Structure formats: structure tokens, C-alpha cells
Coordinates of N, CA and C in Angstrom, one line a residue:
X122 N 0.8 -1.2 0.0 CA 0.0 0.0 0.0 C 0.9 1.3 0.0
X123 N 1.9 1.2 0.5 CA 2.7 2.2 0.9 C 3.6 2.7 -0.5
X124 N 3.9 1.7 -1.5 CA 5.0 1.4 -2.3 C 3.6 2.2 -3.4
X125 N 2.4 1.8 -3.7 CA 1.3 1.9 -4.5 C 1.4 3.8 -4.0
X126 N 1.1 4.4 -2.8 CA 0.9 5.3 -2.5 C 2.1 6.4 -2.7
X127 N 3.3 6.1 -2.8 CA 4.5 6.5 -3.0 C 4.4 6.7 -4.6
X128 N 4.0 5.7 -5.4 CA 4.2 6.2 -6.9 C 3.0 7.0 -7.2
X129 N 2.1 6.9 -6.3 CA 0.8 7.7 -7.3 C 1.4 9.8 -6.5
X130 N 2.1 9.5 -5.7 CA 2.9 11.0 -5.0 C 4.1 11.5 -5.9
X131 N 5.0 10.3 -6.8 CA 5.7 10.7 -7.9 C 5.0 11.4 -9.1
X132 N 3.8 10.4 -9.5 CA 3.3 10.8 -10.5 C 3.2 12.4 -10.5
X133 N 2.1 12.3 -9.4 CA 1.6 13.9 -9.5 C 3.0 14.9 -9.0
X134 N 3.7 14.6 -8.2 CA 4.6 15.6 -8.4 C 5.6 15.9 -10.3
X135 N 5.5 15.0 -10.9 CA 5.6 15.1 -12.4 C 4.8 15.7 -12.6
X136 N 3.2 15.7 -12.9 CA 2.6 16.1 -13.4 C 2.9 17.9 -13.3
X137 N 3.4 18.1 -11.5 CA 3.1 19.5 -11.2 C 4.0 20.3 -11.8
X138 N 5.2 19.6 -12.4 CA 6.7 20.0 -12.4 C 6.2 20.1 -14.0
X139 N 6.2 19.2 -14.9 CA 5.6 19.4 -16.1 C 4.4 20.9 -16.5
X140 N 3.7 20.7 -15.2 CA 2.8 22.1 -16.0 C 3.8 23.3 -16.1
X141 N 4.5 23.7 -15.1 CA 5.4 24.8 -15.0 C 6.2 25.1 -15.6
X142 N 7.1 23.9 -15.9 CA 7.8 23.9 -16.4 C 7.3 24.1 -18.4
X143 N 6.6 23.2 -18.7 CA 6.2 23.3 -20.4 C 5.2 24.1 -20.2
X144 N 4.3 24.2 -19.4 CA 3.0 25.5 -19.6 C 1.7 24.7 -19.4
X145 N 0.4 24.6 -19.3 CA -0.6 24.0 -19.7 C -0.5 23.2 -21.7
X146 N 0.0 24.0 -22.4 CA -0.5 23.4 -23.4 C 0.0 21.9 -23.7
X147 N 0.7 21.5 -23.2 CA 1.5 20.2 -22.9 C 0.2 19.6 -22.4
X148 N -0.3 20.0 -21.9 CA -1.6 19.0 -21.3 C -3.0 19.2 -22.2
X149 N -3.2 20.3 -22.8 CA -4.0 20.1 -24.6 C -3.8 19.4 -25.3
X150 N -2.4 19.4 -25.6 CA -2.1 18.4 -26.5 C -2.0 17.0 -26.6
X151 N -1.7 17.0 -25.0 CA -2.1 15.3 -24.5 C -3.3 15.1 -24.7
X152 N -4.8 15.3 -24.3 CA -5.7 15.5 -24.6 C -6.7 15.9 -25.7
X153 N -5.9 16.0 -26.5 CA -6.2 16.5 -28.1 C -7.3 17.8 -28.1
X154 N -7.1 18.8 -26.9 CA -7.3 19.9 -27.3 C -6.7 21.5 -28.0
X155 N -5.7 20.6 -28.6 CA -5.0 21.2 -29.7 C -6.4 21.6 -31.1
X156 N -6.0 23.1 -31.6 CA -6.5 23.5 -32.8 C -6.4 22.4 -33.9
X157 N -5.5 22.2 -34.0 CA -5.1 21.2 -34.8 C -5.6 19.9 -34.8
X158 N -6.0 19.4 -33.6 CA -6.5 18.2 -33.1 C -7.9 18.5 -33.1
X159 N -8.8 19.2 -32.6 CA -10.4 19.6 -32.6 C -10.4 19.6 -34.4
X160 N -9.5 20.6 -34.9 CA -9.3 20.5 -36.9 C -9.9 19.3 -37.5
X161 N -9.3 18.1 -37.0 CA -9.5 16.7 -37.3 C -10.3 16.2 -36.6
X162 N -11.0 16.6 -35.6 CA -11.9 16.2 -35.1 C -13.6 16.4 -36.1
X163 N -13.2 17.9 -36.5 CA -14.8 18.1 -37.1 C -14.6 17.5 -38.7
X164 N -13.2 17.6 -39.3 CA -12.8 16.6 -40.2 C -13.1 15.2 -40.4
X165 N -13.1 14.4 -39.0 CA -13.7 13.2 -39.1 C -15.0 13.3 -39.3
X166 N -16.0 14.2 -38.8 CA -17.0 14.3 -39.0 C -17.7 14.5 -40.2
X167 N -17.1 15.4 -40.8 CA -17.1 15.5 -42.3 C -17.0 14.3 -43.3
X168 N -15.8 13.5 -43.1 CA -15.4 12.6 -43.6 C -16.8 11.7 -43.4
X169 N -16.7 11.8 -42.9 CA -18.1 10.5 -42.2 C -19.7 11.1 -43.3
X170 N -19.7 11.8 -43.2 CA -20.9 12.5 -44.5 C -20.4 12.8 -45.7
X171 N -19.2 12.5 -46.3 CA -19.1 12.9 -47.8 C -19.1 14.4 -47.8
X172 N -18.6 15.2 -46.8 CA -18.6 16.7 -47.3 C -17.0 17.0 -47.4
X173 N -17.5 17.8 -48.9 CA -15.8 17.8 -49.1 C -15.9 19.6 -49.3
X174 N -14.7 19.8 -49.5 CA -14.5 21.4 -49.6 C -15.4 22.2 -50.0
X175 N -15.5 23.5 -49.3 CA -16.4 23.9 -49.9 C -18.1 23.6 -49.6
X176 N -18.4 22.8 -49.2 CA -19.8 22.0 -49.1 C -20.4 22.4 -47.6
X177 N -21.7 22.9 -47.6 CA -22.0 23.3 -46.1 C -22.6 22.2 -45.7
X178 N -23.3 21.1 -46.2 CA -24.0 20.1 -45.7 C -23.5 19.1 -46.4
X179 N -24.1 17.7 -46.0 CA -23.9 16.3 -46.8 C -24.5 16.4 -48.3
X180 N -23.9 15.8 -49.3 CA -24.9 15.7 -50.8 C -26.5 15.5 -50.4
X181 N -26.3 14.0 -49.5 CA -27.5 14.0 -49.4 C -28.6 14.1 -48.5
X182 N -29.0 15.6 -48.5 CA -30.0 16.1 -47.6 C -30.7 15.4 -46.1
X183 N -31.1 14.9 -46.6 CA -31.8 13.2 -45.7 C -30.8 13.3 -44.4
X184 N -29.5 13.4 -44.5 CA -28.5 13.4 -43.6 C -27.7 14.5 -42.8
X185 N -28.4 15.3 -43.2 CA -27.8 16.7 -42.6 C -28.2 16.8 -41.0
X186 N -29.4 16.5 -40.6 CA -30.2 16.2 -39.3 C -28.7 15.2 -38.4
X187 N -28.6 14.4 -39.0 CA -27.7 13.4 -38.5 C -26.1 14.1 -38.1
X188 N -26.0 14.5 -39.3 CA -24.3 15.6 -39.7 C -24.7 16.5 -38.6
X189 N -25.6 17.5 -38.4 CA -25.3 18.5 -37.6 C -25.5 18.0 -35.5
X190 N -26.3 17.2 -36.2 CA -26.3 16.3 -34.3 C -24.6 15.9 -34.1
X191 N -23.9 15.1 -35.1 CA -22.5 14.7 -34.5 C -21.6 15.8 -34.2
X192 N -22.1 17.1 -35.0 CA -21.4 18.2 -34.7 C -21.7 18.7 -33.6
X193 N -23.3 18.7 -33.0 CA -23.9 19.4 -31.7 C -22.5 18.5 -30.8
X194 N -22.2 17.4 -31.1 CA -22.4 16.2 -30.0 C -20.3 17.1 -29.8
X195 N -20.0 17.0 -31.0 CA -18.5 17.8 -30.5 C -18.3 18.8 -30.4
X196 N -19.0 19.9 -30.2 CA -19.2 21.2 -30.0 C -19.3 20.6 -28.3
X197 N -20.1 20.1 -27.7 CA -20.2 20.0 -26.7 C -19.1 19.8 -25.6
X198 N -18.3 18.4 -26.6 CA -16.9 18.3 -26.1 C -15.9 18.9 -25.7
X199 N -16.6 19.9 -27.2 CA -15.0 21.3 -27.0 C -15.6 22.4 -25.6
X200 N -16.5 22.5 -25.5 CA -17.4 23.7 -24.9 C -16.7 22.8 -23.4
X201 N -16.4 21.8 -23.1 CA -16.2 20.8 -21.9 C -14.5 21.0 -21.5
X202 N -13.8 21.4 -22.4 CA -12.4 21.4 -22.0 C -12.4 22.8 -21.5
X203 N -11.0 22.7 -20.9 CA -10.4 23.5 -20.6 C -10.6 25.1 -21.1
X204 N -10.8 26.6 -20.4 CA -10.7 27.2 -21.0 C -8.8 27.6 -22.2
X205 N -9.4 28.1 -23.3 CA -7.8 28.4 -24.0 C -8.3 28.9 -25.2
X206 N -7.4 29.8 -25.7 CA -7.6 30.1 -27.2 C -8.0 29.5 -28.1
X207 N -7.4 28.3 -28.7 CA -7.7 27.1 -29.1 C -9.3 26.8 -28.7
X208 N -9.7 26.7 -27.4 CA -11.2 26.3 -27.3 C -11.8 27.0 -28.1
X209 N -11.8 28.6 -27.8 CA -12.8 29.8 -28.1 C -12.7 29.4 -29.8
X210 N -11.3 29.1 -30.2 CA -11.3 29.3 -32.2 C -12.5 27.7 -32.4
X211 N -12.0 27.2 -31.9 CA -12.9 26.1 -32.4 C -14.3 26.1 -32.2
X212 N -15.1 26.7 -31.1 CA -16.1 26.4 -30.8 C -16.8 27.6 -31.8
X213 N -15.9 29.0 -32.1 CA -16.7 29.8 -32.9 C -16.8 29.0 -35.0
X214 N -15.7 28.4 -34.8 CA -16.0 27.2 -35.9 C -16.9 26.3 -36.6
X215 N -16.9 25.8 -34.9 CA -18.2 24.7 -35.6 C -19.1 25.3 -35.4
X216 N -19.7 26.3 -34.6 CA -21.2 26.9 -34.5 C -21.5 27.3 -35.8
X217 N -20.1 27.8 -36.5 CA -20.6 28.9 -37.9 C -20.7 27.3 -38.9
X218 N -20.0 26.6 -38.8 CA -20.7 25.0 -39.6 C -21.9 24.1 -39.1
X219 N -22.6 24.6 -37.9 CA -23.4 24.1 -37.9 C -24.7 25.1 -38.5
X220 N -24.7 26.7 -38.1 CA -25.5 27.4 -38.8 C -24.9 27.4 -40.4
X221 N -24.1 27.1 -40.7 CA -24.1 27.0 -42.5 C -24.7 25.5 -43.0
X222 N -25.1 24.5 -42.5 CA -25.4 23.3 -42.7 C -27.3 23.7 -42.6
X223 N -27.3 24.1 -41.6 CA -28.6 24.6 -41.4 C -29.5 25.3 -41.9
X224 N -28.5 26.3 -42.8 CA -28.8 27.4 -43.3 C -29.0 27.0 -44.9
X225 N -28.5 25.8 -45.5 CA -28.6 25.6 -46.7 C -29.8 24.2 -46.9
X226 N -30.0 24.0 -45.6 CA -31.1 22.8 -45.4 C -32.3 23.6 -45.7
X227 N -32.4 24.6 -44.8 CA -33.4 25.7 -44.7 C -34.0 26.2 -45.9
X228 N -33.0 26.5 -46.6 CA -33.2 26.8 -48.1 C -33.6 26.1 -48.9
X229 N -33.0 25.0 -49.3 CA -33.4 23.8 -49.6 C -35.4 23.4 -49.6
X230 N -35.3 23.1 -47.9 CA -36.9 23.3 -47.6 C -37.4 24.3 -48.0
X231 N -37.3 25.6 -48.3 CA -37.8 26.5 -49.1 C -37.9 26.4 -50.1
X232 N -37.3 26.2 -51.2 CA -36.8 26.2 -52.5 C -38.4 24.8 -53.3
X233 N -38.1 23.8 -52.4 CA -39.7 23.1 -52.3 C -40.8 22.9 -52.6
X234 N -40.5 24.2 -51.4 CA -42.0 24.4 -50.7 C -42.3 25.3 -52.0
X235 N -41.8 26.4 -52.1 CA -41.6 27.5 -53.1 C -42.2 26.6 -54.4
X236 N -41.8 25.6 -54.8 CA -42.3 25.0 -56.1 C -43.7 24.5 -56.7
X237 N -43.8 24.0 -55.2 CA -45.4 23.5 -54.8 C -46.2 24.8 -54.8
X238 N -46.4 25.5 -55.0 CA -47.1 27.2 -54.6 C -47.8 27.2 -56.2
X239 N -49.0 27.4 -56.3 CA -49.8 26.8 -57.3 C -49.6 28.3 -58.0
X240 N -49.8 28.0 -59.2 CA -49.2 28.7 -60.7 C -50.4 29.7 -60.7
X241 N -51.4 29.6 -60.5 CA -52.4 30.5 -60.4 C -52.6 31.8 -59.2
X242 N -52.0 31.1 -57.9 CA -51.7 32.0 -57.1 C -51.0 31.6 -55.9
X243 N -50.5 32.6 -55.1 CA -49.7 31.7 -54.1 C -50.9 31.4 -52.7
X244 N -50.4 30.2 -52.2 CA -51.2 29.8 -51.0 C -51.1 30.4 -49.4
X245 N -51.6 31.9 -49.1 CA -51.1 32.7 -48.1 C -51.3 32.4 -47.1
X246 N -52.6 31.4 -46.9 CA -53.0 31.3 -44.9 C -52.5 30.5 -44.2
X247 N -52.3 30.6 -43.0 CA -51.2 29.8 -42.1 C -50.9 28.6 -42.6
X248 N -50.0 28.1 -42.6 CA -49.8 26.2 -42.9 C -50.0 26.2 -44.0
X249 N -50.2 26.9 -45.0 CA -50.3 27.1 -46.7 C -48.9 26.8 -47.1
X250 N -49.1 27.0 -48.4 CA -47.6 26.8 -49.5 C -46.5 27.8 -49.0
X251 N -46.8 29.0 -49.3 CA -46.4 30.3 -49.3 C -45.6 30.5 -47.7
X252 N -46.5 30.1 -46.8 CA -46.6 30.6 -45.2 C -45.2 29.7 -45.2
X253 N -45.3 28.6 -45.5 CA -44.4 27.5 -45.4 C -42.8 27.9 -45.7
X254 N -42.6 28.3 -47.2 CA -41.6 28.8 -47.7 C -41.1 30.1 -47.3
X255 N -42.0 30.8 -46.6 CA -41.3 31.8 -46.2 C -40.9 31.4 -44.7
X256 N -41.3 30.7 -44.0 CA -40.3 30.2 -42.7 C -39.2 29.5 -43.1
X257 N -39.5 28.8 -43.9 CA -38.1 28.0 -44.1 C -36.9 29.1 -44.8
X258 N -37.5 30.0 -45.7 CA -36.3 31.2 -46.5 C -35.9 32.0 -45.1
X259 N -36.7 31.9 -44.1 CA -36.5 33.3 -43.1 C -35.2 32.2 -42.2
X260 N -35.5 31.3 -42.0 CA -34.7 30.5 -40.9 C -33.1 30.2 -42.1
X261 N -33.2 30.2 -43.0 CA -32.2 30.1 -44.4 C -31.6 31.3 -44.0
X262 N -31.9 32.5 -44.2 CA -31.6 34.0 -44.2 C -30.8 33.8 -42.6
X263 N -31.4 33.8 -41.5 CA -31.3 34.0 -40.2 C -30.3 32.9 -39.7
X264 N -30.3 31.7 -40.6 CA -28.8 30.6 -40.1 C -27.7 30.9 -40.8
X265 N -27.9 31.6 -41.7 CA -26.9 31.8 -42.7 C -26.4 33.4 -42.2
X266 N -26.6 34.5 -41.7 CA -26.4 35.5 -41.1 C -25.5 35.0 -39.7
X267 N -25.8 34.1 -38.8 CA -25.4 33.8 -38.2 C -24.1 32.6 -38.1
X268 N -24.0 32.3 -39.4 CA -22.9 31.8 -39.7 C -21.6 32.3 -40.2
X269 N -21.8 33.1 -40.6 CA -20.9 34.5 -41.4 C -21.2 35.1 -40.2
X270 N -21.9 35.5 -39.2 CA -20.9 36.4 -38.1 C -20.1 35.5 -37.3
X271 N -20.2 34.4 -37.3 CA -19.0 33.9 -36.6 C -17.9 33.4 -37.0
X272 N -18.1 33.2 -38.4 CA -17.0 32.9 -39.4 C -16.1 33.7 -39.5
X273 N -17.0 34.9 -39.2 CA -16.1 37.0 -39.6 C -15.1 37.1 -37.8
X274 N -16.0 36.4 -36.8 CA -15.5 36.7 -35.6 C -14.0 36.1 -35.9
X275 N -14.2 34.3 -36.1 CA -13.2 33.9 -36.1 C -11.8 34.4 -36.9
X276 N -12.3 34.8 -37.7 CA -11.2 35.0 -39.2 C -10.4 36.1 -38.6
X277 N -11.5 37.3 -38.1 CA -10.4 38.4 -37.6 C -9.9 38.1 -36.1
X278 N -10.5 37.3 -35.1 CA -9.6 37.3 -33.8 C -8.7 36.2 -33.8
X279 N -8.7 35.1 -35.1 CA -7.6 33.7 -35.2 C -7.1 33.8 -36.3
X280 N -6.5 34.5 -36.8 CA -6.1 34.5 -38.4 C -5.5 33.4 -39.0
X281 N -4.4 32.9 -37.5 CA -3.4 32.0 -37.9 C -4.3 30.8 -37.5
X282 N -5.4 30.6 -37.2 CA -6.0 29.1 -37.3 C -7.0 29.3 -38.6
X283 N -7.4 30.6 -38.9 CA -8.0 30.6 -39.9 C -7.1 30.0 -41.3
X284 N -5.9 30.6 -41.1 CA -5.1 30.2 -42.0 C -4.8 28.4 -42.0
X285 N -5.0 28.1 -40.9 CA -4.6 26.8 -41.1 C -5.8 25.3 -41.5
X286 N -7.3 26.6 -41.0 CA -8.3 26.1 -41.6 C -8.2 25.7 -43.0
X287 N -7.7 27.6 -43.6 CA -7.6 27.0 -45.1 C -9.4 27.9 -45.0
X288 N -9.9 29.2 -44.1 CA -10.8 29.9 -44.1 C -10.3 31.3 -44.9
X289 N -11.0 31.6 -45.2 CA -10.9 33.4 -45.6 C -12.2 34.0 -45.8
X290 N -12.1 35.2 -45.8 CA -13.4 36.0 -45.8 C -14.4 36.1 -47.4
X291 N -13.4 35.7 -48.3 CA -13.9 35.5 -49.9 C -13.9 34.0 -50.2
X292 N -13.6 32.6 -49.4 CA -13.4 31.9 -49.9 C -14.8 31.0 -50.4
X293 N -15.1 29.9 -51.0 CA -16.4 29.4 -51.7 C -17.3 29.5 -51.0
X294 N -16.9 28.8 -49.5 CA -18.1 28.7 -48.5 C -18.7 29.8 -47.9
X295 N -17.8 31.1 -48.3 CA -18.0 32.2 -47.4 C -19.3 33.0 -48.2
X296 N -18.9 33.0 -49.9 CA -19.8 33.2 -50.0 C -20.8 32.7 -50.6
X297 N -21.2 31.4 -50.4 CA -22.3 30.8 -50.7 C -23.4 30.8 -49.5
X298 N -22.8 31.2 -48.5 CA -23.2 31.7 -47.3 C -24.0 33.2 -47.3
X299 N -23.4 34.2 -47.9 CA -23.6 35.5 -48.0 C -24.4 35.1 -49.3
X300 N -24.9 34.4 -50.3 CA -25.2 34.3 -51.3 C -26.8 33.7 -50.7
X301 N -26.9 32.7 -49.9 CA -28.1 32.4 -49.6 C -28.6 33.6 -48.4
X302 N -28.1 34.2 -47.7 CA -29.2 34.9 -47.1 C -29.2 36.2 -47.4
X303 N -28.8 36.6 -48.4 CA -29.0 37.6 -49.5 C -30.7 37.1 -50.4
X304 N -30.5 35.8 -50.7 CA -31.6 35.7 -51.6 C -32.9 34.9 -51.1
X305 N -32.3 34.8 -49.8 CA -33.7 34.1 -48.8 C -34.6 35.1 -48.3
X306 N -33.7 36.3 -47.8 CA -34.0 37.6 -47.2 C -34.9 38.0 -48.4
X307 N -34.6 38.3 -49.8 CA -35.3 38.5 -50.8 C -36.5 37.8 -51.3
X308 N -36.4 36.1 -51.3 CA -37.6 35.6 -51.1 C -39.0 36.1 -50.3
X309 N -38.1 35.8 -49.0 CA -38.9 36.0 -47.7 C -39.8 37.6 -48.2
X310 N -39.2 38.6 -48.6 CA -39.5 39.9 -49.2 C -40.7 40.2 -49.8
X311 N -40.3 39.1 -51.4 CA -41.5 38.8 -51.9 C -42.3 38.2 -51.7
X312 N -42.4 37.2 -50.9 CA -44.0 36.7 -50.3 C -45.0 37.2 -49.9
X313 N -43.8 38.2 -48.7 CA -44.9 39.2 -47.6 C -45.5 40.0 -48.9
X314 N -44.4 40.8 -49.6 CA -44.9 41.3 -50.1 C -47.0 41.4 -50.9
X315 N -46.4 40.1 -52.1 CA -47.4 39.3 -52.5 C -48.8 38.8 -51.6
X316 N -48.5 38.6 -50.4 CA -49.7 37.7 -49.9 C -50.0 39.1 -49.2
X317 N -49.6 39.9 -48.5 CA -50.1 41.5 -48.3 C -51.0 41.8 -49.0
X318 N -50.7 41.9 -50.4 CA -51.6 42.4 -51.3 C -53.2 41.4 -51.4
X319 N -52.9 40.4 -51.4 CA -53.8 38.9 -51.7 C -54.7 39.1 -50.1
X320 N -54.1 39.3 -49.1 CA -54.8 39.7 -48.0 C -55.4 41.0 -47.8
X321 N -55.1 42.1 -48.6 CA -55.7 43.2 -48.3 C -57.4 43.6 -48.5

């Protein structure tokens, strides 16, 4: 007991001498709360849905529900370590990939609904065609706004993780992002617009 209780007193005195000595991030990196390591982390995730560069959701739709839960599920992880720089870049990361996954599903469901809206006129009253497509374009507009401000937070307060993302403020995804809630906002526009008149 004595010999058992003697090494678990070395350990930790290593352990103490080690933080001091190398710093905390010696113990991130054990832990794989390295940038770099969380990187590969939402990377696996990706990998796991077929989303390759550039792509805010899975090809196929049906699975985005699924993609953004495994992301809730590591967002959670990260939100669970340690505070550190490293945490804050990553977690403003995947929030902005989970509202850009969201935000193209959104559309998607609009885009739809939008089709179904009968050629003679649109369908304005609650739970209608119209009513429909414009929640789904407004939640498109509003996940997609919310993805690009965090994307903007991270880019300018982590440059050098941005850079290692392989993010920038012009790159495909950025503005496919600024591209959908530009023209969901515009949807959304013309409905009210339209069913205003149809209700007046």
C-alpha cells in the first residue's frame, strides 16, 4: 500500500513540475485539445458524411439532421475542456458549420415548398404553401447570417487558425453563405410582399 501510494505521489509531483515547467498546453495536446486536433476532429466528421470542400452540408440532404447532431455532439466536447484560445477558435467554428449546414437545409426546404405554390396564385394562410416557404427562407436567411458572423469573428480574432483552416473572408463557402441569405431575405421579401396584397 505504501510502495502503491509513493508512486501515485511521484506521478503527481511530475505532473506539477511538467505544468510549470512546459506550460498548460502540454496537457492540450495530451488531450487533443490542440486546434489542430479539434481540426481533425470536425474533419472526421465530415469525412463520415461525404462533405468535401467547400460543401456546407452532406450531398445528401436526408442526412444533414444526422451531420449536424454529430457536430452538436462535438461542439459539446469542446465547450467541456479547458478554457484556451484554441477552445474559443474552435467552438466559434463549428457553430458557424453548424448554422451554415442549417442554413442551406433551410433553403433547400424553401426552395420546395416554393415549387409546390400553385401557378395561379400563391397559398397565403397559415400552414399554406407560401406561409411555409417563407419560414423555411426566413430560418435560411437567419442561419446563414449567423454563420458568417462567426466565421467574420473567427477570421479576424484567429487569423493564424483561420489560416490553417484553409478559411478566408472570400473563400467558396463564405460566399455561398452571403449568397443564400441575400436571396432568402429577398424571397422572404416577396411573399410578404405578395400575400399583403392577396390579404388586403
Amino acid at each position: 500500500m505504501g510502495k502503491k501510494l509513493g508512486a501515485l505521489l511521484l506521478i503527481a509531483i511530475i505532473a506539477v513540475i511538467a505544468y510549470f515547467a512546459f506550460g498548460k498546453d502540454i496537457f492540450g495536446n495530451i488531450f487533443g485539445n490542440s486546434f489542430e486536433g479539434g481540426l481533425a476532429q470536425i474533419g472526421g466528421v465530415d469525412g463520415k458524411f461525404g462533405i468535401e470542400e467547400n460543401m456546407l452540408m452532406p450531398a445528401n440532404a436526408n442526412e444533414t439532421a444526422n451531420y449536424i447532431s454529430e457536430l452538436d455532439s462535438l461542439k459539446a466536447q469542446f465547450e467541456n475542456a479547458p478554457e484556451s484560445r484554441e477552445k474559443s477558435a474552435l467552438l466559434l467554428l463549428i457553430g458557424s458549420r453548424i448554422y451554415a449546414a442549417d442554413a442551406q437545409k433551410s433553403m433547400i426546404d424553401g426552395v420546395e415548398a416554393y415549387r409546390r405554390i400553385s401557378k395561379v396564385k400563391y397559398e397565403c394562410g397559415e400552414g399554406e404553401t407560401a406561409g411555409v416557404a417563407k419560414i423555411d427562407f426566413g430560418k435560411a436567411a437567419e442561419n446563414a447570417e449567423r454563420a458568417l458572423s462567426l466565421r467574420g469573428t473567427f477570421i479576424e480574432n484567429y487569423p493564424d487558425f483561420a489560416e490553417t483552416a484553409g478559411i478566408g473572408s472570400t473563400d467558396i463557402s463564405g460566399l455561398a453563405l452571403k449568397a443564400i441569405a441575400e436571396s432568402a431575405g429577398e424571397l422572404v421579401k416577396n411573399i410578404e410582399a405578395y400575400c399583403s396584397i392577396q390579404n388586403a
